[in-house]
Structures are given as C-alpha cells and as structure tokens.
Amino acid sequence: GIVINNPGNPTGSVYSENHLRAILRLADRYRLPVIADEVYGDLTYGDTVFHPLAQVAFSMGNKVPIITASGLGKQYLVPGWRVGWIIFHDNACHSLEEVKNGAKRLAQVILGASHLVQCAVPAVLKPSAPSDAAVVLEWKKEI
C-alpha cells in the first residue's frame, strides 16, 4: 500500500490535486490501497488549498480503496482529547471489507476516549446552529 501524510508535518507541505491524481493513478495501476493521514486537514498556510484524497478519488471513479485517518487533536487544538477516526472509502470490489472488519474487532478491545469527549465530537464536526458554524470557521482562520 501507499501512505500519504497530507498536509505534511512538520513542513506544512500540501499536495496539489494533480499530484494526488498521479498517486491515485499509480495506486490503481498496481492495485494498491492508500492510507491517507489527513489529521492536519485544513491547517494550511496562506491560501493553500487542502484536497481530501477520498474526494479526489471519487472524482476519478472511486477505483482505489482509501483509508482516511483524522482527528480532533490537531485541527481543533485539543491534543489531550485523543479523539480520532478512520474512514473506509472502499472501491466497487470491496477490497477493504476484511480490513474494515478487523478494525472493528480491534476497536472493541481497545479503550477509547471518555464519554464526555465522544459526545462533543458531533457538535464540533457539525455545529447545530449557523452561528456556531460561523464561530468555528472564524476560529480556524485565525489559527
């Protein structure tokens, strides 16, 4: 498989959409899954645009299976929370089915974040009021 850390740490480098497309063409040619570490997501410098790999893959026909990893700690500056997730973006062949099943089994035996922190995740990722969403957007611009 291929592992992509985008945006990159500690340099802050961000892959262009064309570069990501080239990586996906390579992965498709060799039938490789891609793990996309996107924990720094929208934390970019200046006007640099971050392109989530799964969205790029979807625009190319969703041929390459992708596992996206992200979390709250970096993007929302709450490092002690230790809340993260993985998302399986499978292809038409269901190449990630067994990997996903194994991850589910593993998640059932590992201790997770506190209940309070888990309850806060939906409110942070999808604010219920427009004013809350505006506050989150403004705060992300400032960091």
mmCIF file of N, CA and C in Angstrom, residues 60-112:
data_model
loop_
_atom_site.group_PDB
_atom_site.id
_atom_site.type_symbol
_atom_site.label_atom_id
_atom_site.label_comp_id
_atom_site.label_asym_id
_atom_site.label_seq_id
_atom_site.Cartn_x
_atom_site.Cartn_y
_atom_site.Cartn_z
ATOM 1 N N MET A 60 -12.443 10.597 -9.668
ATOM 2 C CA MET A 60 -11.755 9.778 -10.680
ATOM 3 C C MET A 60 -12.418 8.405 -10.860
ATOM 4 N N GLY A 61 -13.585 8.205 -10.287
ATOM 5 C CA GLY A 61 -14.293 6.936 -10.465
ATOM 6 C C GLY A 61 -14.195 5.978 -9.304
ATOM 7 N N ASN A 62 -13.574 6.395 -8.207
ATOM 8 C CA ASN A 62 -13.552 5.597 -6.985
ATOM 9 C C ASN A 62 -12.975 4.195 -7.189
ATOM 10 N N LYS A 63 -11.869 4.087 -7.931
ATOM 11 C CA LYS A 63 -11.261 2.793 -8.217
ATOM 12 C C LYS A 63 -10.306 2.324 -7.123
ATOM 13 N N VAL A 64 -9.707 3.267 -6.401
ATOM 14 C CA VAL A 64 -8.671 2.944 -5.417
ATOM 15 C C VAL A 64 -9.276 2.951 -4.013
ATOM 16 N N PRO A 65 -9.101 1.849 -3.262
ATOM 17 C CA PRO A 65 -9.582 1.843 -1.880
ATOM 18 C C PRO A 65 -8.710 2.748 -1.003
ATOM 19 N N ILE A 66 -9.374 3.568 -0.188
ATOM 20 C CA ILE A 66 -8.664 4.539 0.644
ATOM 21 C C ILE A 66 -9.134 4.421 2.083
ATOM 22 N N ILE A 67 -8.176 4.468 2.992
ATOM 23 C CA ILE A 67 -8.473 4.556 4.421
ATOM 24 C C ILE A 67 -7.996 5.933 4.868
ATOM 25 N N THR A 68 -8.929 6.763 5.314
ATOM 26 C CA THR A 68 -8.597 8.113 5.769
ATOM 27 C C THR A 68 -8.530 8.127 7.287
ATOM 28 N N ALA A 69 -7.457 8.703 7.826
ATOM 29 C CA ALA A 69 -7.307 8.859 9.272
ATOM 30 C C ALA A 69 -7.303 10.347 9.599
ATOM 31 N N SER A 70 -8.060 10.717 10.625
ATOM 32 C CA SER A 70 -8.104 12.116 11.050
ATOM 33 C C SER A 70 -8.481 12.166 12.522
ATOM 34 N N GLY A 71 -8.634 13.362 13.042
ATOM 35 C CA GLY A 71 -8.979 13.505 14.447
ATOM 36 C C GLY A 71 -9.164 14.950 14.838
ATOM 37 N N LEU A 72 -9.531 15.142 16.100
ATOM 38 C CA LEU A 72 -9.777 16.487 16.607
ATOM 39 C C LEU A 72 -8.525 17.163 17.146
ATOM 40 N N GLY A 73 -7.597 16.392 17.663
ATOM 41 C CA GLY A 73 -6.453 16.931 18.396
ATOM 42 C C GLY A 73 -5.698 18.037 17.690
ATOM 43 N N LYS A 74 -5.389 17.853 16.427
ATOM 44 C CA LYS A 74 -4.598 18.847 15.694
ATOM 45 C C LYS A 74 -5.471 19.960 15.135
ATOM 46 N N GLN A 75 -6.536 19.604 14.410
ATOM 47 C CA GLN A 75 -7.348 20.605 13.727
ATOM 48 C C GLN A 75 -8.106 21.525 14.683
ATOM 49 N N TYR A 76 -8.422 21.039 15.866
ATOM 50 C CA TYR A 76 -9.194 21.848 16.811
ATOM 51 C C TYR A 76 -8.414 22.184 18.082
ATOM 52 N N LEU A 77 -7.116 21.938 18.028
ATOM 53 C CA LEU A 77 -6.212 22.289 19.131
ATOM 54 C C LEU A 77 -6.669 21.767 20.489
ATOM 55 N N VAL A 78 -7.044 20.502 20.516
ATOM 56 C CA VAL A 78 -7.401 19.842 21.776
ATOM 57 C C VAL A 78 -6.593 18.543 21.893
ATOM 58 N N PRO A 79 -5.258 18.655 22.014
ATOM 59 C CA PRO A 79 -4.404 17.466 21.959
ATOM 60 C C PRO A 79 -4.657 16.445 23.054
ATOM 61 N N GLY A 80 -5.109 16.853 24.203
ATOM 62 C CA GLY A 80 -5.347 15.905 25.280
ATOM 63 C C GLY A 80 -6.577 15.053 25.073
ATOM 64 N N TRP A 81 -7.416 15.412 24.143
ATOM 65 C CA TRP A 81 -8.660 14.674 23.932
ATOM 66 C C TRP A 81 -8.417 13.311 23.312
ATOM 67 N N ARG A 82 -7.415 13.172 22.495
ATOM 68 C CA ARG A 82 -7.072 11.898 21.877
ATOM 69 C C ARG A 82 -8.265 11.248 21.173
ATOM 70 N N VAL A 83 -8.954 12.039 20.353
ATOM 71 C CA VAL A 83 -10.098 11.526 19.608
ATOM 72 C C VAL A 83 -9.751 11.524 18.132
ATOM 73 N N GLY A 84 -9.842 10.370 17.529
ATOM 74 C CA GLY A 84 -9.566 10.254 16.107
ATOM 75 C C GLY A 84 -10.480 9.215 15.493
ATOM 76 N N TRP A 85 -10.372 9.078 14.189
ATOM 77 C CA TRP A 85 -11.208 8.123 13.491
ATOM 78 C C TRP A 85 -10.542 7.695 12.197
ATOM 79 N N ILE A 86 -11.042 6.603 11.686
ATOM 80 C CA ILE A 86 -10.651 6.168 10.346
ATOM 81 C C ILE A 86 -11.936 5.967 9.547
ATOM 82 N N ILE A 87 -11.851 6.313 8.276
ATOM 83 C CA ILE A 87 -12.996 6.153 7.380
ATOM 84 C C ILE A 87 -12.547 5.273 6.219
ATOM 85 N N PHE A 88 -13.337 4.252 5.944
ATOM 86 C CA PHE A 88 -13.026 3.338 4.858
ATOM 87 C C PHE A 88 -13.799 3.759 3.612
ATOM 88 N N HIS A 89 -13.074 4.157 2.580
ATOM 89 C CA HIS A 89 -13.663 4.511 1.290
ATOM 90 C C HIS A 89 -13.323 3.352 0.355
ATOM 91 N N ASP A 90 -14.221 2.393 0.295
ATOM 92 C CA ASP A 90 -13.933 1.175 -0.470
ATOM 93 C C ASP A 90 -14.254 1.362 -1.947
ATOM 94 N N ASN A 91 -13.712 0.491 -2.765
ATOM 95 C CA ASN A 91 -13.992 0.510 -4.199
ATOM 96 C C ASN A 91 -15.113 -0.475 -4.507
ATOM 97 N N ALA A 92 -15.467 -0.603 -5.778
ATOM 98 C CA ALA A 92 -16.564 -1.485 -6.190
ATOM 99 C C ALA A 92 -16.283 -2.955 -5.902
ATOM 100 N N CYS A 93 -15.006 -3.306 -5.764
ATOM 101 C CA CYS A 93 -14.631 -4.703 -5.496
ATOM 102 C C CYS A 93 -14.649 -5.047 -4.011
ATOM 103 N N HIS A 94 -14.939 -4.073 -3.175
ATOM 104 C CA HIS A 94 -14.957 -4.262 -1.716
ATOM 105 C C HIS A 94 -13.615 -4.770 -1.194
ATOM 106 N N SER A 95 -12.555 -4.185 -1.682
ATOM 107 C CA SER A 95 -11.198 -4.605 -1.329
ATOM 108 C C SER A 95 -10.877 -4.411 0.148
ATOM 109 N N LEU A 96 -11.548 -3.483 0.802
ATOM 110 C CA LEU A 96 -11.234 -3.188 2.202
ATOM 111 C C LEU A 96 -12.147 -3.894 3.202
ATOM 112 N N GLU A 97 -13.034 -4.738 2.736
ATOM 113 C CA GLU A 97 -14.022 -5.365 3.612
ATOM 114 C C GLU A 97 -13.387 -6.084 4.811
ATOM 115 N N GLU A 98 -12.398 -6.928 4.565
ATOM 116 C CA GLU A 98 -11.759 -7.674 5.661
ATOM 117 C C GLU A 98 -10.948 -6.747 6.571
ATOM 118 N N VAL A 99 -10.320 -5.743 5.992
ATOM 119 C CA VAL A 99 -9.561 -4.769 6.795
ATOM 120 C C VAL A 99 -10.521 -4.023 7.719
ATOM 121 N N LYS A 100 -11.650 -3.612 7.167
ATOM 122 C CA LYS A 100 -12.657 -2.903 7.964
ATOM 123 C C LYS A 100 -13.184 -3.797 9.093
ATOM 124 N N ASN A 101 -13.469 -5.051 8.797
ATOM 125 C CA ASN A 101 -13.943 -5.979 9.828
ATOM 126 C C ASN A 101 -12.897 -6.165 10.926
ATOM 127 N N GLY A 102 -11.630 -6.273 10.534
ATOM 128 C CA GLY A 102 -10.558 -6.400 11.518
ATOM 129 C C GLY A 102 -10.430 -5.157 12.386
ATOM 130 N N ALA A 103 -10.587 -3.980 11.779
ATOM 131 C CA ALA A 103 -10.520 -2.727 12.542
ATOM 132 C C ALA A 103 -11.668 -2.637 13.549
ATOM 133 N N LYS A 104 -12.845 -3.097 13.157
ATOM 134 C CA LYS A 104 -13.989 -3.105 14.079
ATOM 135 C C LYS A 104 -13.716 -4.019 15.269
ATOM 136 N N ARG A 105 -13.176 -5.207 14.994
ATOM 137 C CA ARG A 105 -12.862 -6.132 16.094
ATOM 138 C C ARG A 105 -11.811 -5.534 17.029
ATOM 139 N N LEU A 106 -10.804 -4.921 16.451
ATOM 140 C CA LEU A 106 -9.749 -4.306 17.259
ATOM 141 C C LEU A 106 -10.295 -3.153 18.105
ATOM 142 N N ALA A 107 -11.186 -2.367 17.532
ATOM 143 C CA ALA A 107 -11.757 -1.226 18.253
ATOM 144 C C ALA A 107 -12.587 -1.668 19.458
ATOM 145 N N GLN A 108 -13.085 -2.882 19.443
ATOM 146 C CA GLN A 108 -13.895 -3.364 20.546
ATOM 147 C C GLN A 108 -13.072 -3.778 21.759
ATOM 148 N N VAL A 109 -11.752 -3.933 21.594
ATOM 149 C CA VAL A 109 -10.927 -4.359 22.718
ATOM 150 C C VAL A 109 -9.981 -3.261 23.207
ATOM 151 N N ILE A 110 -9.997 -2.121 22.564
ATOM 152 C CA ILE A 110 -9.114 -1.025 22.947
ATOM 153 C C ILE A 110 -9.922 0.044 23.665
ATOM 154 N N LEU A 111 -9.370 0.560 24.765
ATOM 155 C CA LEU A 111 -10.049 1.628 25.478
ATOM 156 C C LEU A 111 -10.063 2.892 24.637
ATOM 157 N N GLY A 112 -11.146 3.630 24.692
ATOM 158 C CA GLY A 112 -11.285 4.842 23.896
ATOM 159 C C GLY A 112 -11.333 6.092 24.752
#
